[in-house]
PDB file of C-alpha atoms in Angstrom:
ATOM      1  CA  MET A   1       6.897  -6.635  10.343  1.00 90.00           C
ATOM      2  CA  LEU A   2       9.481  -5.447   7.774  1.00 94.00           C
ATOM      3  CA  ASP A   3      10.751  -7.696   4.976  1.00 94.00           C
ATOM      4  CA  ASP A   4      14.105  -6.452   3.696  1.00 96.00           C
ATOM      5  CA  HIS A   5      14.475  -6.829  -0.088  1.00 97.00           C
ATOM      6  CA  GLY A   6      17.820  -5.134  -0.394  1.00 96.00           C
ATOM      7  CA  GLY A   7      19.012  -2.181  -2.427  1.00 95.00           C
ATOM      8  CA  HIS A   8      20.849   0.944  -1.342  1.00 94.00           C
ATOM      9  CA  GLY A   9      19.845   4.478  -0.483  1.00 94.00           C
ATOM     10  CA  VAL A  10      16.691   5.955   0.923  1.00 96.00           C
ATOM     11  CA  PRO A  11      14.256   3.308   2.233  1.00 98.00           C
ATOM     12  CA  LEU A  12      11.307   2.655  -0.072  1.00 98.00           C
ATOM     13  CA  VAL A  13       8.617   1.308   2.241  1.00 98.00           C
ATOM     14  CA  LEU A  14       5.896  -0.786   0.576  1.00 98.00           C
ATOM     15  CA  LEU A  15       2.520  -0.848   2.339  1.00 98.00           C
ATOM     16  CA  HIS A  16      -0.010  -3.411   1.154  1.00 98.00           C
ATOM     17  CA  GLY A  17      -3.772  -3.142   0.997  1.00 97.00           C
ATOM     18  CA  LEU A  18      -6.494  -4.733   3.087  1.00 97.00           C
ATOM     19  CA  MET A  19      -6.260  -8.560   2.997  1.00 96.00           C
ATOM     20  CA  GLY A  20      -2.881  -8.225   1.277  1.00 96.00           C
ATOM     21  CA  GLY A  21       0.652  -8.916   2.378  1.00 96.00           C
ATOM     22  CA  PRO A  22       4.250  -7.937   1.649  1.00 97.00           C
ATOM     23  CA  ASP A  23       4.637 -10.481  -1.148  1.00 96.00           C
ATOM     24  CA  THR A  24       1.927  -8.758  -3.196  1.00 96.00           C
ATOM     25  CA  TRP A  25       4.722  -6.330  -4.172  1.00 97.00           C
ATOM     26  CA  ARG A  26       7.179  -8.996  -5.331  1.00 96.00           C
ATOM     27  CA  ARG A  27       6.811  -8.183  -9.039  1.00 96.00           C
ATOM     28  CA  GLN A  28       7.677  -4.532  -8.344  1.00 98.00           C
ATOM     29  CA  VAL A  29      10.625  -5.185  -6.010  1.00 98.00           C
ATOM     30  CA  PRO A  30      13.310  -5.786  -8.691  1.00 97.00           C
ATOM     31  CA  TRP A  31      12.897  -2.418 -10.395  1.00 98.00           C
ATOM     32  CA  LEU A  32      12.227  -0.552  -7.151  1.00 98.00           C
ATOM     33  CA  ARG A  33      15.640  -1.733  -5.901  1.00 97.00           C
ATOM     34  CA  GLU A  34      17.140   0.507  -8.583  1.00 96.00           C
ATOM     35  CA  HIS A  35      15.786   3.501  -6.633  1.00 97.00           C
ATOM     36  CA  GLY A  36      16.512   2.669  -3.011  1.00 97.00           C
ATOM     37  CA  HIS A  37      16.503   0.185  -0.152  1.00 97.00           C
ATOM     38  CA  VAL A  38      13.230  -1.747  -0.456  1.00 98.00           C
ATOM     39  CA  LEU A  39      11.323  -2.715   2.684  1.00 98.00           C
ATOM     40  CA  ALA A  40       7.891  -4.350   2.618  1.00 98.00           C
ATOM     41  CA  VAL A  41       5.558  -4.093   5.602  1.00 98.00           C
ATOM     42  CA  ARG A  42       3.277  -6.827   6.906  1.00 96.00           C
ATOM     43  CA  ALA A  43       0.394  -5.015   8.573  1.00 96.00           C
ATOM     44  CA  ALA A  44      -0.950  -6.309  11.867  1.00 95.00           C
ATOM     45  CA  GLY A  45      -3.873  -8.718  11.464  1.00 94.00           C
ATOM     46  CA  HIS A  46      -2.497  -9.984   8.142  1.00 96.00           C
ATOM     47  CA  GLY A  47      -0.710 -13.204   8.945  1.00 92.00           C
ATOM     48  CA  ARG A  48       0.202 -11.983  12.433  1.00 93.00           C
ATOM     49  CA  ALA A  49      -1.646 -10.713  15.506  1.00 92.00           C
ATOM     50  CA  ALA A  50      -4.079  -7.850  15.061  1.00 92.00           C
ATOM     51  CA  PRO A  51      -3.696  -4.699  17.167  1.00 89.00           C
ATOM     52  CA  ALA A  52      -5.768  -4.484  20.333  1.00 88.00           C
ATOM     53  CA  THR A  53      -7.675  -1.567  18.807  1.00 90.00           C
ATOM     54  CA  LEU A  54      -8.555  -1.796  15.131  1.00 92.00           C
ATOM     55  CA  ALA A  55      -8.096   1.909  14.464  1.00 96.00           C
ATOM     56  CA  THR A  56      -5.940   3.535  11.813  1.00 97.00           C
ATOM     57  CA  GLU A  57      -3.886   5.225  14.527  1.00 97.00           C
ATOM     58  CA  ALA A  58      -2.824   1.826  15.907  1.00 96.00           C
ATOM     59  CA  PHE A  59      -1.447   0.761  12.532  1.00 97.00           C
ATOM     60  CA  VAL A  60       0.303   4.098  12.042  1.00 97.00           C
ATOM     61  CA  ASP A  61       1.815   3.977  15.534  1.00 97.00           C
ATOM     62  CA  GLU A  62       3.286   0.553  14.799  1.00 96.00           C
ATOM     63  CA  LEU A  63       4.594   1.707  11.430  1.00 96.00           C
ATOM     64  CA  ARG A  64       6.130   4.776  13.021  1.00 96.00           C
ATOM     65  CA  ALA A  65       7.962   2.644  15.567  1.00 96.00           C
ATOM     66  CA  ALA A  66       9.224   0.211  12.933  1.00 96.00           C
ATOM     67  CA  LEU A  67      10.643   3.052  10.825  1.00 96.00           C
ATOM     68  CA  ALA A  68      12.189   4.929  13.751  1.00 95.00           C
ATOM     69  CA  PRO A  69      15.768   3.893  12.818  1.00 95.00           C
ATOM     70  CA  PHE A  70      15.537   5.670   9.450  1.00 96.00           C
ATOM     71  CA  GLU A  71      16.134   9.389   9.052  1.00 95.00           C
ATOM     72  CA  SER A  72      13.963   9.612   5.942  1.00 96.00           C
ATOM     73  CA  VAL A  73      11.729   7.276   3.948  1.00 98.00           C
ATOM     74  CA  ILE A  74       9.589   7.169   0.843  1.00 98.00           C
ATOM     75  CA  LEU A  75       6.216   5.474   1.389  1.00 98.00           C
ATOM     76  CA  ILE A  76       4.536   3.522  -1.419  1.00 98.00           C
ATOM     77  CA  GLY A  77       1.054   2.396  -0.457  1.00 98.00           C
ATOM     78  CA  HIS A  78      -1.862   0.574  -2.022  1.00 98.00           C
ATOM     79  CA  SER A  79      -5.395   1.098  -0.673  1.00 98.00           C
ATOM     80  CA  MET A  80      -5.204   0.640   3.125  1.00 98.00           C
ATOM     81  CA  GLY A  81      -1.440   0.983   2.916  1.00 98.00           C
ATOM     82  CA  ALA A  82      -1.810   4.307   1.108  1.00 98.00           C
ATOM     83  CA  LEU A  83      -4.030   5.607   3.916  1.00 98.00           C
ATOM     84  CA  HIS A  84      -1.439   4.578   6.485  1.00 98.00           C
ATOM     85  CA  ALA A  85       1.249   6.252   4.371  1.00 98.00           C
ATOM     86  CA  TRP A  86      -0.383   9.657   4.313  1.00 98.00           C
ATOM     87  CA  CYS A  87      -1.383   9.480   7.975  1.00 98.00           C
ATOM     88  CA  LEU A  88       2.257   8.826   8.879  1.00 98.00           C
ATOM     89  CA  ALA A  89       3.412  11.587   6.508  1.00 98.00           C
ATOM     90  CA  ALA A  90       1.037  13.988   8.241  1.00 98.00           C
ATOM     91  CA  ARG A  91       2.505  13.128  11.645  1.00 97.00           C
ATOM     92  CA  GLU A  92       6.160  13.053  10.620  1.00 95.00           C
ATOM     93  CA  PRO A  93       6.703  15.556   7.803  1.00 95.00           C
ATOM     94  CA  GLU A  94      10.418  15.773   8.567  1.00 95.00           C
ATOM     95  CA  ARG A  95      10.898  12.034   7.929  1.00 96.00           C
ATOM     96  CA  VAL A  96       8.695  11.272   4.910  1.00 97.00           C
ATOM     97  CA  ARG A  97      10.391  12.365   1.688  1.00 97.00           C
ATOM     98  CA  GLY A  98       7.563  11.362  -0.656  1.00 98.00           C
ATOM     99  CA  ILE A  99       4.449   9.187  -0.873  1.00 98.00           C
ATOM    100  CA  VAL A 100       2.667   7.157  -3.538  1.00 98.00           C
ATOM    101  CA  VAL A 101      -1.082   6.777  -3.039  1.00 98.00           C
ATOM    102  CA  GLU A 102      -2.619   3.977  -5.106  1.00 98.00           C
ATOM    103  CA  ASP A 103      -6.403   3.923  -5.384  1.00 98.00           C
ATOM    104  CA  MET A 104      -7.401   5.214  -1.956  1.00 98.00           C
ATOM    105  CA  ALA A 105      -9.515   8.181  -0.847  1.00 98.00           C
ATOM    106  CA  PRO A 106     -10.171   9.932   2.479  1.00 98.00           C
ATOM    107  CA  ASP A 107     -13.938   9.560   2.836  1.00 98.00           C
ATOM    108  CA  PHE A 108     -15.915   6.302   2.615  1.00 97.00           C
ATOM    109  CA  ARG A 109     -18.473   7.360   5.233  1.00 97.00           C
ATOM    110  CA  GLY A 110     -21.763   5.504   5.020  1.00 96.00           C
ATOM    111  CA  ARG A 111     -20.273   2.367   3.539  1.00 95.00           C
ATOM    112  CA  THR A 112     -20.083  -0.912   5.441  1.00 94.00           C
ATOM    113  CA  SER A 113     -18.305  -4.214   4.961  1.00 94.00           C
ATOM    114  CA  ASP A 114     -21.527  -6.236   5.166  1.00 93.00           C
ATOM    115  CA  GLY A 115     -21.742  -7.143   1.492  1.00 94.00           C
ATOM    116  CA  TRP A 116     -18.147  -8.071   0.719  1.00 93.00           C
ATOM    117  CA  ALA A 117     -17.562  -9.737   4.083  1.00 95.00           C
ATOM    118  CA  ALA A 118     -20.494 -12.074   3.391  1.00 96.00           C
ATOM    119  CA  VAL A 119     -18.979 -12.902   0.011  1.00 95.00           C
ATOM    120  CA  ILE A 120     -15.626 -13.735   1.605  1.00 95.00           C
ATOM    121  CA  ARG A 121     -17.236 -15.960   4.211  1.00 95.00           C
ATOM    122  CA  ALA A 122     -18.791 -17.906   1.334  1.00 96.00           C
ATOM    123  CA  TRP A 123     -15.473 -18.599  -0.402  1.00 96.00           C
ATOM    124  CA  PRO A 124     -14.857 -22.327  -0.861  1.00 96.00           C
ATOM    125  CA  GLN A 125     -11.905 -22.426   1.521  1.00 95.00           C
ATOM    126  CA  PRO A 126      -9.482 -24.018   1.679  1.00 97.00           C
ATOM    127  CA  PHE A 127      -8.642 -23.950  -2.020  1.00 98.00           C
ATOM    128  CA  PRO A 128      -6.960 -27.235  -2.962  1.00 97.00           C
ATOM    129  CA  ASP A 129      -4.178 -25.709  -5.077  1.00 97.00           C
ATOM    130  CA  GLU A 130      -2.967 -22.624  -6.913  1.00 97.00           C
ATOM    131  CA  ALA A 131      -4.920 -23.482 -10.047  1.00 98.00           C
ATOM    132  CA  ALA A 132      -8.153 -23.428  -8.047  1.00 98.00           C
ATOM    133  CA  VAL A 133      -7.347 -19.961  -6.683  1.00 98.00           C
ATOM    134  CA  LEU A 134      -6.660 -18.577 -10.166  1.00 98.00           C
ATOM    135  CA  ALA A 135      -9.788 -20.208 -11.568  1.00 98.00           C
ATOM    136  CA  TYR A 136     -11.949 -18.694  -8.823  1.00 97.00           C
ATOM    137  CA  PHE A 137     -10.556 -15.137  -8.760  1.00 97.00           C
ATOM    138  CA  GLY A 138      -9.023 -14.651 -12.196  1.00 97.00           C
ATOM    139  CA  ASP A 139      -5.416 -13.930 -13.053  1.00 96.00           C
ATOM    140  CA  VAL A 140      -4.901 -10.541 -11.345  1.00 96.00           C
ATOM    141  CA  ALA A 141      -6.822 -10.983  -8.092  1.00 96.00           C
ATOM    142  CA  GLY A 142      -5.887 -14.657  -8.030  1.00 97.00           C
ATOM    143  CA  GLN A 143      -2.187 -13.852  -8.078  1.00 96.00           C
ATOM    144  CA  TYR A 144      -2.737 -11.241  -5.349  1.00 95.00           C
ATOM    145  CA  PHE A 145      -4.258 -13.866  -3.080  1.00 96.00           C
ATOM    146  CA  LEU A 146      -1.648 -16.483  -3.964  1.00 97.00           C
ATOM    147  CA  ASP A 147       0.929 -13.982  -2.744  1.00 96.00           C
ATOM    148  CA  CYS A 148      -0.654 -13.761   0.693  1.00 94.00           C
ATOM    149  CA  PHE A 149      -2.810 -16.855   1.349  1.00 96.00           C
ATOM    150  CA  GLU A 150      -1.641 -19.274   4.013  1.00 96.00           C
ATOM    151  CA  ARG A 151      -0.541 -22.662   2.723  1.00 96.00           C
ATOM    152  CA  THR A 152      -1.814 -25.393   5.036  1.00 96.00           C
ATOM    153  CA  PRO A 153      -1.905 -29.192   4.742  1.00 96.00           C
ATOM    154  CA  ALA A 154      -5.572 -28.874   3.777  1.00 96.00           C
ATOM    155  CA  GLY A 155      -4.961 -26.228   1.114  1.00 97.00           C
ATOM    156  CA  LEU A 156      -4.742 -22.463   0.668  1.00 98.00           C
ATOM    157  CA  ARG A 157      -6.781 -20.091   2.767  1.00 96.00           C
ATOM    158  CA  LEU A 158      -7.095 -16.475   3.902  1.00 96.00           C
ATOM    159  CA  HIS A 159      -4.254 -15.332   6.164  1.00 95.00           C
ATOM    160  CA  GLY A 160      -6.433 -13.467   8.648  1.00 94.00           C
ATOM    161  CA  ASP A 161      -9.823 -13.255  10.260  1.00 94.00           C
ATOM    162  CA  VAL A 162     -12.711 -11.893   8.182  1.00 96.00           C
ATOM    163  CA  ASP A 163     -14.109 -10.099  11.228  1.00 95.00           C
ATOM    164  CA  THR A 164     -10.790  -8.283  11.622  1.00 96.00           C
ATOM    165  CA  PHE A 165     -10.710  -7.205   7.989  1.00 96.00           C
ATOM    166  CA  ALA A 166     -14.340  -6.091   8.188  1.00 96.00           C
ATOM    167  CA  ALA A 167     -13.702  -4.037  11.329  1.00 96.00           C
ATOM    168  CA  ILE A 168     -10.764  -2.265   9.669  1.00 96.00           C
ATOM    169  CA  SER A 169     -12.933  -1.390   6.697  1.00 96.00           C
ATOM    170  CA  ASP A 170     -15.912  -0.353   8.810  1.00 96.00           C
ATOM    171  CA  GLU A 171     -13.823   2.303  10.560  1.00 97.00           C
ATOM    172  CA  TRP A 172     -13.440   4.001   7.165  1.00 97.00           C
ATOM    173  CA  GLY A 173     -17.218   4.047   6.876  1.00 96.00           C
ATOM    174  CA  ARG A 174     -17.546   6.035  10.128  1.00 97.00           C
ATOM    175  CA  ARG A 175     -14.901   8.748   9.735  1.00 97.00           C
ATOM    176  CA  ASP A 176     -12.960  10.649   7.128  1.00 98.00           C
ATOM    177  CA  PHE A 177      -9.234  11.399   6.781  1.00 98.00           C
ATOM    178  CA  TRP A 178      -9.309  14.763   5.029  1.00 98.00           C
ATOM    179  CA  ASP A 179      -7.541  16.554   7.894  1.00 98.00           C
ATOM    180  CA  GLU A 180      -4.697  14.048   7.764  1.00 98.00           C
ATOM    181  CA  TRP A 181      -4.412  14.523   4.010  1.00 98.00           C
ATOM    182  CA  ARG A 182      -4.346  18.317   4.329  1.00 98.00           C
ATOM    183  CA  ALA A 183      -1.445  17.982   6.778  1.00 98.00           C
ATOM    184  CA  VAL A 184       0.772  16.105   4.294  1.00 98.00           C
ATOM    185  CA  ARG A 185       3.757  18.185   3.172  1.00 97.00           C
ATOM    186  CA  ALA A 186       5.740  15.585   1.230  1.00 97.00           C
ATOM    187  CA  PRO A 187       5.496  15.399  -2.573  1.00 98.00           C
ATOM    188  CA  ALA A 188       2.756  12.950  -3.530  1.00 98.00           C
ATOM    189  CA  LEU A 189       1.861  10.779  -6.500  1.00 98.00           C
ATOM    190  CA  LEU A 190      -1.817   9.837  -6.676  1.00 98.00           C
ATOM    191  CA  LEU A 191      -2.746   6.955  -8.971  1.00 98.00           C
ATOM    192  CA  GLU A 192      -6.428   6.224  -9.447  1.00 98.00           C
ATOM    193  CA  ALA A 193      -7.706   3.161 -11.271  1.00 98.00           C
ATOM    194  CA  GLU A 194     -10.139   3.837 -14.089  1.00 98.00           C
ATOM    195  CA  ASN A 195     -12.298   1.171 -12.429  1.00 97.00           C
ATOM    196  CA  SER A 196     -11.655   2.510  -8.962  1.00 97.00           C
ATOM    197  CA  VAL A 197     -13.147   1.563  -5.611  1.00 96.00           C
ATOM    198  CA  THR A 198     -12.827   5.183  -4.441  1.00 97.00           C
ATOM    199  CA  PRO A 199     -15.778   7.626  -4.368  1.00 97.00           C
ATOM    200  CA  PRO A 200     -15.832   9.602  -7.628  1.00 97.00           C
ATOM    201  CA  GLY A 201     -13.836  12.825  -7.639  1.00 98.00           C
ATOM    202  CA  GLN A 202     -12.111  12.372  -4.295  1.00 98.00           C
ATOM    203  CA  MET A 203      -8.627  11.596  -5.570  1.00 98.00           C
ATOM    204  CA  ALA A 204      -8.784  14.552  -7.948  1.00 98.00           C
ATOM    205  CA  ARG A 205      -9.786  16.726  -5.006  1.00 98.00           C
ATOM    206  CA  MET A 206      -6.863  15.341  -3.009  1.00 98.00           C
ATOM    207  CA  ALA A 207      -4.530  16.518  -5.766  1.00 98.00           C
ATOM    208  CA  ALA A 208      -6.170  19.949  -5.876  1.00 98.00           C
ATOM    209  CA  LEU A 209      -5.661  20.354  -2.113  1.00 98.00           C
ATOM    210  CA  HIS A 210      -2.005  19.346  -2.148  1.00 97.00           C
ATOM    211  CA  HIS A 211       0.682  21.880  -3.024  1.00 92.00           C
ATOM    212  CA  ASP A 212       3.055  19.323  -4.565  1.00 97.00           C
ATOM    213  CA  SER A 213       1.129  16.446  -6.088  1.00 97.00           C
ATOM    214  CA  THR A 214       0.828  14.559  -9.361  1.00 98.00           C
ATOM    215  CA  TYR A 215      -2.482  12.864 -10.157  1.00 98.00           C
ATOM    216  CA  GLU A 216      -3.094  10.280 -12.861  1.00 98.00           C
ATOM    217  CA  VAL A 217      -5.953   7.967 -13.773  1.00 98.00           C
ATOM    218  CA  ILE A 218      -4.608   4.649 -15.085  1.00 98.00           C
ATOM    219  CA  ALA A 219      -6.774   3.645 -18.053  1.00 97.00           C
ATOM    220  CA  GLY A 220      -8.279   0.171 -17.917  1.00 97.00           C
ATOM    221  CA  ALA A 221      -6.962  -0.565 -14.438  1.00 98.00           C
ATOM    222  CA  GLY A 222      -8.880  -2.097 -11.590  1.00 97.00           C
ATOM    223  CA  HIS A 223      -8.135  -1.569  -7.904  1.00 97.00           C
ATOM    224  CA  LEU A 224      -4.874  -3.553  -8.065  1.00 97.00           C
ATOM    225  CA  VAL A 225      -3.233  -1.014 -10.350  1.00 98.00           C
ATOM    226  CA  HIS A 226       0.347  -2.195  -9.793  1.00 98.00           C
ATOM    227  CA  ASP A 227      -0.510  -5.695 -11.030  1.00 97.00           C
ATOM    228  CA  ASP A 228      -3.340  -4.878 -13.436  1.00 97.00           C
ATOM    229  CA  ARG A 229      -1.316  -2.289 -15.390  1.00 98.00           C
ATOM    230  CA  PRO A 230       2.272  -2.915 -14.250  1.00 98.00           C
ATOM    231  CA  GLY A 231       3.924  -1.007 -17.081  1.00 98.00           C
ATOM    232  CA  GLU A 232       1.901   2.152 -16.520  1.00 98.00           C
ATOM    233  CA  TYR A 233       2.386   1.844 -12.772  1.00 98.00           C
ATOM    234  CA  ARG A 234       6.155   1.502 -13.118  1.00 98.00           C
ATOM    235  CA  ARG A 235       6.386   4.463 -15.502  1.00 98.00           C
ATOM    236  CA  ALA A 236       4.443   6.729 -13.155  1.00 98.00           C
ATOM    237  CA  VAL A 237       6.285   5.680  -9.992  1.00 98.00           C
ATOM    238  CA  GLU A 238       9.752   5.836 -11.521  1.00 98.00           C
ATOM    239  CA  THR A 239       9.061   9.284 -12.960  1.00 98.00           C
ATOM    240  CA  PHE A 240       7.920  10.448  -9.526  1.00 98.00           C
ATOM    241  CA  LEU A 241      10.902   8.947  -7.705  1.00 98.00           C
ATOM    242  CA  ARG A 242      13.418  10.452 -10.103  1.00 96.00           C
ATOM    243  CA  ALA A 243      11.892  13.904  -9.613  1.00 96.00           C
ATOM    244  CA  LEU A 244      12.108  13.866  -5.810  1.00 95.00           C
ATOM    245  CA  PRO A 245      14.701  16.240  -4.336  1.00 85.00           C
ATOM    246  CA  GLY A 246      17.770  14.210  -3.351  1.00 71.00           C
ATOM    247  CA  GLU A 247      16.231  10.949  -4.617  1.00 55.00           C
ATOM    248  CA  ARG A 248      19.661   9.562  -5.465  1.00 42.00           C
ATOM    249  CA  GLU A 249      20.863   9.993  -1.908  1.00 43.00           C
ATOM    250  CA  GLY A 250      20.413   7.567   0.943  1.00 41.00           C
ATOM    251  CA  ALA A 251      19.313   8.528   4.416  1.00 35.00           C
ATOM    252  CA  GLY A 252      22.975   8.884   5.320  1.00 31.00           C
ATOM    253  CA  GLY A 253      23.738  11.005   2.263  1.00 28.00           C
ATOM    254  CA  ARG A 254      25.466   8.342   0.116  1.00 29.00           C
ATOM    255  CA  LEU A 255      24.765   8.455  -3.599  1.00 26.00           C
ATOM    256  CA  LEU A 256      23.140   5.275  -4.865  1.00 28.00           C
ATOM    257  CA  ASP A 257      25.833   4.697  -7.475  1.00 30.00           C
ATOM    258  CA  GLU A 258      28.714   5.038  -5.034  1.00 32.00           C
ATOM    259  CA  PRO A 259      30.603   1.806  -4.309  1.00 32.00           C
ATOM    260  CA  VAL A 260      29.421  -0.149  -1.290  1.00 30.00           C
ATOM    261  CA  ASP A 261      31.856  -1.768   1.127  1.00 31.00           C
ATOM    262  CA  GLN A 262      31.410  -5.505   1.223  1.00 25.00           C
TER     263      GLN A 262
END
């Protein structure tokens, strides 16, 4: 479930979005290692078995168990991963030192997966090669899918079941997560894409409700902010990380620039 990318200090836990995977963070890993011990999560149902119940609580329970060995963590989430980050932060305020929320909001009630799930089922899978993926999706989304598609003898294809992805999304259309957001006590960075998938005004409201939050709209960005506008994303995240209390200390209290025994 956890891919270890090295580094020293407080764990920086990367949580991917729906239909994503841990490798969708690979372009951010090198500079994030300068700020801590980088761990990337592979959510259930994304290249491995789905949970028995496709509810947010099941994903958060699994995440909580995986992070149990760590005294404190910083959670960096995109979309679905951001939701899981703040739900865990709400449940374990003593463990979560800070969270980054990238283009996700608490209330999608009334929306369904019907439209986009039908589009996905119509994809010409398997794609014969990487060039075909980039030609079909474009450079940004194409690279995202290249980072998580399964490579099979027949070609490249989605690494999970469309019905599973649709069910995860449909839960968001039936309930909201405002109570979980209100319970977050950790400092938070909220990054909204100018061309966001979130309902208008919700991320700004999230910032207004939180006692220790920074909110920024990333100009020109689509939903995949960290790849669409990587420079702006890095600037915002690094500024946030450097401002966290004790950011230069690991979970065991060691300063990041102290020598490490080999």
